[in-house]
Tab-separated table of C-alpha atoms and ligand atoms in Angstrom:
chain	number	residue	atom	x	y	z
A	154	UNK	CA	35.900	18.384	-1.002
A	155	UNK	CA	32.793	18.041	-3.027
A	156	UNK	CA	30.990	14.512	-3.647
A	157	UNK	CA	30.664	14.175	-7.694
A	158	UNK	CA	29.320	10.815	-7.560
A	159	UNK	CA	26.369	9.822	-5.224
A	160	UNK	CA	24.620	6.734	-4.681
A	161	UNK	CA	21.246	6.720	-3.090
A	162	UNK	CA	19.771	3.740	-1.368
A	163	UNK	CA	15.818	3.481	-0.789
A	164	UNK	CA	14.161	5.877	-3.678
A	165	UNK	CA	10.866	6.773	-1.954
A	166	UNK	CA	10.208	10.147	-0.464
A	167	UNK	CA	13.365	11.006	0.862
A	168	UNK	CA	15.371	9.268	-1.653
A	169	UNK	CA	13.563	10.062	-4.422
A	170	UNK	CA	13.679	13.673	-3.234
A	171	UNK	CA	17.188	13.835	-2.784
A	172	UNK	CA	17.751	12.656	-6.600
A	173	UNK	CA	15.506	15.213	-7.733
A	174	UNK	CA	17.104	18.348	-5.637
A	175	UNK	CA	20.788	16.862	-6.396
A	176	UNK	CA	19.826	17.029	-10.566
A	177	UNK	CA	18.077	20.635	-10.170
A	178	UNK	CA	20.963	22.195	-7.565
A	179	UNK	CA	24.269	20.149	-8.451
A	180	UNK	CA	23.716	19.305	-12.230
A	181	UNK	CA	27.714	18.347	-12.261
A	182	UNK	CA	27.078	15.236	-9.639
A	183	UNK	CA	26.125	11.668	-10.978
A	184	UNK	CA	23.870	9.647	-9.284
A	185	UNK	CA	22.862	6.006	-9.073
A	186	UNK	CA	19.781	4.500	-7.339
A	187	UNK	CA	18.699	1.369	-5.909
A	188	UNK	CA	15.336	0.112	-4.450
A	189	UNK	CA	14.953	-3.474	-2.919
A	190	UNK	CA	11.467	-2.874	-4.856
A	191	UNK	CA	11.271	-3.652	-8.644
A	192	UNK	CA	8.367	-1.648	-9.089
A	193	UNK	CA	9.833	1.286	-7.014
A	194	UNK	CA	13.152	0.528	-9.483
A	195	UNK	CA	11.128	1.247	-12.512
A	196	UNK	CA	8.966	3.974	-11.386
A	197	UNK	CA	12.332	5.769	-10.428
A	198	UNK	CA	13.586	5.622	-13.666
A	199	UNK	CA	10.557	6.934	-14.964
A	200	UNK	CA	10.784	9.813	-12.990
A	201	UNK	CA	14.726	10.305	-13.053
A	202	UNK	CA	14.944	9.976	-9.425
A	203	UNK	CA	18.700	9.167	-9.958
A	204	UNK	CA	21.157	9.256	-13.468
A	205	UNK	CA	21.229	4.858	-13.173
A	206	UNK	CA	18.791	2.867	-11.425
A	207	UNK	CA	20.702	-0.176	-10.509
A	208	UNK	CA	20.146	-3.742	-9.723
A	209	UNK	CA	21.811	-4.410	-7.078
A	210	UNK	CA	22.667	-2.050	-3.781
A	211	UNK	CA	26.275	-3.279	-4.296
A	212	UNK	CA	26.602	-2.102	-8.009
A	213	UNK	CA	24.662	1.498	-7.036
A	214	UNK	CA	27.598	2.105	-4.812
A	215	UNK	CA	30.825	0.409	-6.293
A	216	UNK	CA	31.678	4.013	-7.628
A	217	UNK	CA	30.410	6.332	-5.270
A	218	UNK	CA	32.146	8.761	-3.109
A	219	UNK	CA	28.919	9.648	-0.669
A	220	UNK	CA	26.343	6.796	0.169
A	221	UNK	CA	23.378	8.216	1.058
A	222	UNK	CA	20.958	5.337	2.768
A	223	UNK	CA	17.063	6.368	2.954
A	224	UNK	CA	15.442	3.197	3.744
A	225	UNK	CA	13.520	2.502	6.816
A	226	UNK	CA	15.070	2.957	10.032
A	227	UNK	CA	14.658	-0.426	10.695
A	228	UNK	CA	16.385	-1.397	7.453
A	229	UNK	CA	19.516	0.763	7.953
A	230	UNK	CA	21.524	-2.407	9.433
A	231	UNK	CA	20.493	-4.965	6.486
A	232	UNK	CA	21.925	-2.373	3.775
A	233	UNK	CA	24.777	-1.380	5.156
A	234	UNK	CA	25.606	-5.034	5.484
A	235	UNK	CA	24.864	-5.669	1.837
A	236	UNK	CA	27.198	-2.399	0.439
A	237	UNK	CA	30.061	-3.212	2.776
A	238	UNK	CA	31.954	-5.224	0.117
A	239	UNK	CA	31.285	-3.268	-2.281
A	240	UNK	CA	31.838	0.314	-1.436
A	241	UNK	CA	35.387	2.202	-2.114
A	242	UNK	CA	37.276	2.290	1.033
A	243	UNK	CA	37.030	6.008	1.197
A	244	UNK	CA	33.344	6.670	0.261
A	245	UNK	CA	31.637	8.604	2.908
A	246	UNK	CA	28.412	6.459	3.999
A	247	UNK	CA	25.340	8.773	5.669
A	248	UNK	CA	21.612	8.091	6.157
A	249	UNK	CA	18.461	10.227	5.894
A	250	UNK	CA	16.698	8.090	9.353
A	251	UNK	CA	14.377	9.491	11.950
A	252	UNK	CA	16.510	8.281	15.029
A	253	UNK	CA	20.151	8.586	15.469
A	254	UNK	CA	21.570	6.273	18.131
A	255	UNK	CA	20.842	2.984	16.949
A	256	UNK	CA	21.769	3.820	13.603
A	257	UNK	CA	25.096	5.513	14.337
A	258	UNK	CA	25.436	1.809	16.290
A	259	UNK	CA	24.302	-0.258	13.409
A	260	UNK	CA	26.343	1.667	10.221
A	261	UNK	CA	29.224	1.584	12.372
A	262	UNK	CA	29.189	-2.303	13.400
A	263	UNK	CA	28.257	-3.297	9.870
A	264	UNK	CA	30.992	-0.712	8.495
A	265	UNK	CA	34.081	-1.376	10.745
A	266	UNK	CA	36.945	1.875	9.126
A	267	UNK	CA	34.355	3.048	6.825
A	268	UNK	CA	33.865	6.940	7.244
A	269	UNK	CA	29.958	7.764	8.758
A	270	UNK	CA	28.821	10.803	9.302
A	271	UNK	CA	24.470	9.905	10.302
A	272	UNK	CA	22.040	13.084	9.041
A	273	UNK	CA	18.388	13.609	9.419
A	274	UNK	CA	16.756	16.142	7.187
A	275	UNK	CA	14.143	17.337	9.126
A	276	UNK	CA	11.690	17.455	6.487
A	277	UNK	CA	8.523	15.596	5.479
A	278	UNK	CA	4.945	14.503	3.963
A	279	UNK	CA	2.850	12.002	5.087
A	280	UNK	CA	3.358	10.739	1.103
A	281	UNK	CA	5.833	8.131	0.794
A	282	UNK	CA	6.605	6.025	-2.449
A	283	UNK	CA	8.844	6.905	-5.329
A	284	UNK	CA	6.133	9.542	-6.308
A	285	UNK	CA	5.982	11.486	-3.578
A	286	UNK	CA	9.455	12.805	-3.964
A	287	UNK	CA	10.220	16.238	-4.968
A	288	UNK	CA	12.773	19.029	-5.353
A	289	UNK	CA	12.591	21.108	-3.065
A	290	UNK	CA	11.601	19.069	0.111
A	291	UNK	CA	14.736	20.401	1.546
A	292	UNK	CA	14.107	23.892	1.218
A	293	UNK	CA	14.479	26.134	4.118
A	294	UNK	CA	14.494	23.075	6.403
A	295	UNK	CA	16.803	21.775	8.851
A	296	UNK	CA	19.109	18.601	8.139
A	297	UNK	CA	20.809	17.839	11.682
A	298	UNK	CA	24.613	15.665	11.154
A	299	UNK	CA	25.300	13.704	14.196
A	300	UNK	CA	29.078	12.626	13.613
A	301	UNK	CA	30.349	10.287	15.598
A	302	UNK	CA	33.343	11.788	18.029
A	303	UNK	CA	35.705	11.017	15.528
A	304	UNK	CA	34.520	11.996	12.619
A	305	UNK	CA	36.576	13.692	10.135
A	306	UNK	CA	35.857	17.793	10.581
A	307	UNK	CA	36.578	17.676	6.755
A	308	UNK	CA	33.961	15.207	5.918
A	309	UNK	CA	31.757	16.427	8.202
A	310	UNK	CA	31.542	19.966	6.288
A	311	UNK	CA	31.636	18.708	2.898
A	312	UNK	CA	28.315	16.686	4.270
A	313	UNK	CA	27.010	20.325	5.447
A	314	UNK	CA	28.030	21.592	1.890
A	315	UNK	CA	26.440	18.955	0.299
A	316	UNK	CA	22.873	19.575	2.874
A	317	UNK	CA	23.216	23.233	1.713
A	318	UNK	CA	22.971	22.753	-1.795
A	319	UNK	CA	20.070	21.329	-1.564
A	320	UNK	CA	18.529	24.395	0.043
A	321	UNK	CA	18.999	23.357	3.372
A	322	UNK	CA	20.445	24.448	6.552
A	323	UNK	CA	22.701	22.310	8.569
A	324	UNK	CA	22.970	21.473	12.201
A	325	UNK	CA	25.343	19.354	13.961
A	326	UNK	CA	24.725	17.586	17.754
A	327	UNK	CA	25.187	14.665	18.751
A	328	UNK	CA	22.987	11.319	18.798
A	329	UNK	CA	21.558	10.954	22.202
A	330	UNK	CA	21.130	14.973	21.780
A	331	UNK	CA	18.436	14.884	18.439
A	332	UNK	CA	17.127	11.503	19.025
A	333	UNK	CA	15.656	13.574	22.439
A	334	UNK	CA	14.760	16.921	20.607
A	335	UNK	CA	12.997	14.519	17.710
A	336	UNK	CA	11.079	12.988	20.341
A	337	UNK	CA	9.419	15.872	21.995
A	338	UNK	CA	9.322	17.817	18.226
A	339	UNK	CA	8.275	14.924	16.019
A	340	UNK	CA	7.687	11.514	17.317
A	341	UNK	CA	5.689	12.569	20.601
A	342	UNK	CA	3.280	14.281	17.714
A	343	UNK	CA	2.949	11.544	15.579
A	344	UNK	CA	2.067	8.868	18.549
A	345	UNK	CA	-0.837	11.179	19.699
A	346	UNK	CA	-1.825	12.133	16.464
A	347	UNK	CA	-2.209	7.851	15.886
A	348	UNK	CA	-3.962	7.955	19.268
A	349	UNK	CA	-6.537	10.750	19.025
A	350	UNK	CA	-7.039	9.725	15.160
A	351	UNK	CA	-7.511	5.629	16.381
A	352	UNK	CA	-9.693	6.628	19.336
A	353	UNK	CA	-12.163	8.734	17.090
A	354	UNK	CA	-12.180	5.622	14.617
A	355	UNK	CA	-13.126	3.520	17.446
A	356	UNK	CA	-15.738	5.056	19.401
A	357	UNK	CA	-19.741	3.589	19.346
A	358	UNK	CA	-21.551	7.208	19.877
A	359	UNK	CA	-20.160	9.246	17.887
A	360	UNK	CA	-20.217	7.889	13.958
A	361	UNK	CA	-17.767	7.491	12.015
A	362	UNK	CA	-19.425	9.954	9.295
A	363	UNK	CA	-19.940	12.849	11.577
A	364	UNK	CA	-15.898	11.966	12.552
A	365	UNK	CA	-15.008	13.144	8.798
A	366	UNK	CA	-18.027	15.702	8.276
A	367	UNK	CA	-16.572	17.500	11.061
A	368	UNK	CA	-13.370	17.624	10.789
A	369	UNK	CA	-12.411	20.893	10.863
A	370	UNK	CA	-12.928	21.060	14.189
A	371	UNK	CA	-8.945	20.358	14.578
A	372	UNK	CA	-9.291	16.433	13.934
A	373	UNK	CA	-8.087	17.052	10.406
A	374	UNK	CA	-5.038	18.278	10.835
A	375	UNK	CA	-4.467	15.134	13.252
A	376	UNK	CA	-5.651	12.997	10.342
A	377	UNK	CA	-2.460	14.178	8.089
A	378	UNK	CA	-0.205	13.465	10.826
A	379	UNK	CA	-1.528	9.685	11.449
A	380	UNK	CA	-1.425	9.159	7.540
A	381	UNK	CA	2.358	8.284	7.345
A	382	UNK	CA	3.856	5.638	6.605
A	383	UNK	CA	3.262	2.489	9.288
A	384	UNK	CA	6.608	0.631	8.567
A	385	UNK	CA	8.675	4.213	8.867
A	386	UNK	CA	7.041	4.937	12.372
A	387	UNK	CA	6.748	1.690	13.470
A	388	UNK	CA	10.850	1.443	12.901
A	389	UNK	CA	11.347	4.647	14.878
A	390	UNK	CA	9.019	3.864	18.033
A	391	UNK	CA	11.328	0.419	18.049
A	392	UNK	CA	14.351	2.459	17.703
A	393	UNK	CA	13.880	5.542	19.465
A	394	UNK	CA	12.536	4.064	22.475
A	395	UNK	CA	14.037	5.436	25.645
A	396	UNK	CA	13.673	9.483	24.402
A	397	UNK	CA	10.339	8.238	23.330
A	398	UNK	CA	9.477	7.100	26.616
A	399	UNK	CA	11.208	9.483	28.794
A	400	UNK	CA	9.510	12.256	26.883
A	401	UNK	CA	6.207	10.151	27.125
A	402	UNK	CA	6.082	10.285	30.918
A	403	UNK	CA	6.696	14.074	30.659
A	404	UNK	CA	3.765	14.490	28.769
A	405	UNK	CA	1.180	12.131	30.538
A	406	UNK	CA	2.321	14.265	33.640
A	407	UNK	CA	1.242	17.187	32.110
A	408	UNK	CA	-1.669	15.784	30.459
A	409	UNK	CA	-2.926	15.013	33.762
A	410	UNK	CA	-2.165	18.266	34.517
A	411	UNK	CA	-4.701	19.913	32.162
A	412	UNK	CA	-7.298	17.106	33.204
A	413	UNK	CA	-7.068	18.270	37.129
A	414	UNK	CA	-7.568	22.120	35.346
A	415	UNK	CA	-10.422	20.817	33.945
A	416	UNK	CA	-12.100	18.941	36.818
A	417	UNK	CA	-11.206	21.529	39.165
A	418	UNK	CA	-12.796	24.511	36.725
A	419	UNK	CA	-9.738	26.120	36.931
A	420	UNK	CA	-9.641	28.020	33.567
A	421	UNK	CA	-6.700	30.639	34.801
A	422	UNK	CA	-3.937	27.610	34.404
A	423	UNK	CA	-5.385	26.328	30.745
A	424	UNK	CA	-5.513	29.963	29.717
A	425	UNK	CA	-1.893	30.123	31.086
A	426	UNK	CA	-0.907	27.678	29.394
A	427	UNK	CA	-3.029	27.683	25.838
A	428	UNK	CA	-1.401	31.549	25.576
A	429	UNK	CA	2.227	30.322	25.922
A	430	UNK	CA	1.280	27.389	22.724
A	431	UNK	CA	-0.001	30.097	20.813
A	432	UNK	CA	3.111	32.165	21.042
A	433	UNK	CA	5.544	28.942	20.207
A	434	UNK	CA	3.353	28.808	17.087
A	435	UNK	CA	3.982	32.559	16.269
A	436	UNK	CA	7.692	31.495	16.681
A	437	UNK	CA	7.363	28.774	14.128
A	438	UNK	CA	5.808	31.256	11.668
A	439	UNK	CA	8.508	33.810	11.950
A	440	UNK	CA	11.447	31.634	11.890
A	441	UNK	CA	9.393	30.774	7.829
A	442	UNK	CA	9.165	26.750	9.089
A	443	UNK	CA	5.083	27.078	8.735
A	444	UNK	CA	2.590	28.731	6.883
A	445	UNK	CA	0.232	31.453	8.850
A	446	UNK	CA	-2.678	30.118	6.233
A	447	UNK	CA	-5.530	28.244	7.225
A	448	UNK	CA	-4.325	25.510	5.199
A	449	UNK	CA	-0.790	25.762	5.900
A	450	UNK	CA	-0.525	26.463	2.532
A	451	UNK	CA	0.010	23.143	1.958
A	452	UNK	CA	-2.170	23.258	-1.072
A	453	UNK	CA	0.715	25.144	-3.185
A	454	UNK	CA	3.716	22.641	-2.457
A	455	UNK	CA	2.000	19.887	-5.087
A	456	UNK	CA	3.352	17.284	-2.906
B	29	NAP	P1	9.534	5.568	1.697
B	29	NAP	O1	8.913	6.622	0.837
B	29	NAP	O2	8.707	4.399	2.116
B	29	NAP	O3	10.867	5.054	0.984
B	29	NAP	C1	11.671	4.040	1.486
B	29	NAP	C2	12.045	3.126	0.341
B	29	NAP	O4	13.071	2.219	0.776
B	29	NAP	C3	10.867	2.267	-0.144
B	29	NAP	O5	10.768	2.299	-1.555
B	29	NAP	C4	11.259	0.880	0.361
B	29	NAP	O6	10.740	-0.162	-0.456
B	29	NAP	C5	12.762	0.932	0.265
B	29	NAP	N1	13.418	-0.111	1.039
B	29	NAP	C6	12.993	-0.717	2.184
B	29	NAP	N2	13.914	-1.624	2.596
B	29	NAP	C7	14.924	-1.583	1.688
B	29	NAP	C8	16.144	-2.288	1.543
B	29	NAP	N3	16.509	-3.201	2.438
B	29	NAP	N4	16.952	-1.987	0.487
B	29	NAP	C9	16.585	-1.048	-0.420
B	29	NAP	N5	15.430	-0.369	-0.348
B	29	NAP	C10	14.612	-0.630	0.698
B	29	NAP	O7	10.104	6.208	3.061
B	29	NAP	P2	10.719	7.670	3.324
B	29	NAP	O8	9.646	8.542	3.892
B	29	NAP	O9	11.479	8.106	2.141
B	29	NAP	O10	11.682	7.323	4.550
B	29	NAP	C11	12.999	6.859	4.324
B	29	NAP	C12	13.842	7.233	5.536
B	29	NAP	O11	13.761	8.656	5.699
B	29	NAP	C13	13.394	6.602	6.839
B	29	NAP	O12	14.524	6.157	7.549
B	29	NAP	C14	12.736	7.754	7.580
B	29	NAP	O13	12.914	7.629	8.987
B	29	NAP	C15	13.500	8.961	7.038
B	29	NAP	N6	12.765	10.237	7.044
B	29	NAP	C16	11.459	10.280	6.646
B	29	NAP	C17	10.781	11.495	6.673
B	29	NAP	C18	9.338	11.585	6.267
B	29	NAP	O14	8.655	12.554	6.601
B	29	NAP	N7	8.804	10.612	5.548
B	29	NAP	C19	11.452	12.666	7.055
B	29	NAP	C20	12.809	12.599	7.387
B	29	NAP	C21	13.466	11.375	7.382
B	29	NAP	P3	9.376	-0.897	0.073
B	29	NAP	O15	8.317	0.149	0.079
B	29	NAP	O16	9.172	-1.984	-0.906
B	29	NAP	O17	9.677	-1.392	1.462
């Protein structure tokens, strides 16, 4: 089965993304919209982010055969609550959120017989907003389905259908699995990225000019980490919190690690281990998720 009509809820990046991609790969499918934020609303239909920008969550999916919700983690509960009267009995409700367990937990509670199947498309800016959206986010990146146990098979590849149309390729695990993968991949990053980018920000001897004037030095590429959003990664440090943690202590251990290399002089280990980094990065490249360019070649995406 294909979804012809789908209703997207939360019409920033992701949101807004998915709108775009869905009008430029599956011209056939109607969308609605909805945005708890009337400026968001209006800027959406300014851009066409979906066919109807609606007023209310419960009108955007009163029709809809796939729910798509791409709000803050957080937030996932709250919606879900608002939609349940509202949505056809049949109508496949999924997500776009960072972490998986607590909102596999909180779609389900609020949607008792509803069918959820929870995705994640791996794939990002540190933009968010109802402008930063665009068509081919998806492209050549991952979107991971974590089904429940008894998910429908069915549903759960007309969901990986749906991912692929976009231009993306599907993976399916389960919760506990990506919520620990995305910790040590993507949320790990992020918190040291806030660190090393708050700790530069803060410190007396070194000013906070010769911080940006010298940059380059590696600190920039920190700095475009530790620009996204607040309320998105605030929501999945509170949500994500044992992976988080457990991946946390793994990497203060070996943190410590390279700070006993250092004390001790003992540049064998930290050549050891700076050659095996080097080599995941060559991975990266040649599996095309990364750009060997200096800048990434971030500069052509027009994100
Ligand atoms: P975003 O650009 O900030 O968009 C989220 C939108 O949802 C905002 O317009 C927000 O409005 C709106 N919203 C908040 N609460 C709502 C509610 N109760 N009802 C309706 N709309 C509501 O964020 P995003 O980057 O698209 O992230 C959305 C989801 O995608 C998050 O769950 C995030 O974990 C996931 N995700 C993000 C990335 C990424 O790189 N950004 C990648 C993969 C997945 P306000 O601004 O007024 O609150």
């Amino acid at each position: 089965m294909s979804f012809e009509r789908v209703a997207i809820i939360g019409l920033g990046l992701i949101g807004g993304s998915i709108g775009l991609a869905i009008a430029e790969h599956l011209p056939g499918v109607t969308t609605t919209g909805y945005d708890a934020d009337p400026a968001v609303r209006r800027r959406a239909a300014e851009r066409g982010l979906a066919g109807t920008i609606c007023e209310t969550a419960a009108e955007a999916v009163a029709d809809a055969e796939l729910v798509i919700l791409c709000v803050p983690v957080g937030a996932m509960g709250e919606v879900a609550r608002q939609i349940a009267d509202a949505l056809p009995p049949d109508a496949l409700v999924s997500d776009v959120g960072s972490s998986k367990r607590s909102i596999t937990r909180a779609l389900t509670e609020a949607l008792p017989g509803q069918p959820v199947i929870p995705a994640h498309p791996v794939a990002g800016t540190e933009h968010s907003g109802p402008d930063a959206g665009f068509a081919t986010l998806f492209h050549h990146r991952w979107c991971i389905l974590t089904p429940p146990v008894d998910a429908d098979p069915g549903l759960v590849a007309s969901l990986a259908e749906f991912w692929r149309a976009l231009g993306a390729m599907v993976e399916v695990m389960d919760a506990e699995h990506h919520d620990l993968v995305l910790a040590v991949t993507s949320h790990i990053p992020h918190l040291i990225a806030y660190t090393i980018v708050g700790t530069a920000s803060d410190l007396e001897e070194v000013t906070r000019g010769e911080v940006i004037k010298y940059s380059a030095g590696g600190f920039r590429d920190f700095t475009r980490i530790a620009a996204s959003d607040p309320t998105m990664w605030r929501d999945v440090f509170l949500n994500n919190r044992d992976a988080v943690l457990e991946m946390l202590d793994r990497f203060l251990t070996d943190l410590e690690g390279v700070r006993e290399a250092i004390k001790a002089g003992d540049g064998d280990s930290m050549f050891d281990l700076f050659t095996r980094t080097r080599a995941i990065r060559r991975g990266i490249i040649e599996l095309g998720q990364d750009d060997a360019r200096p800048d990434f070649g971030r500069a052509d995406h027009g994100a």
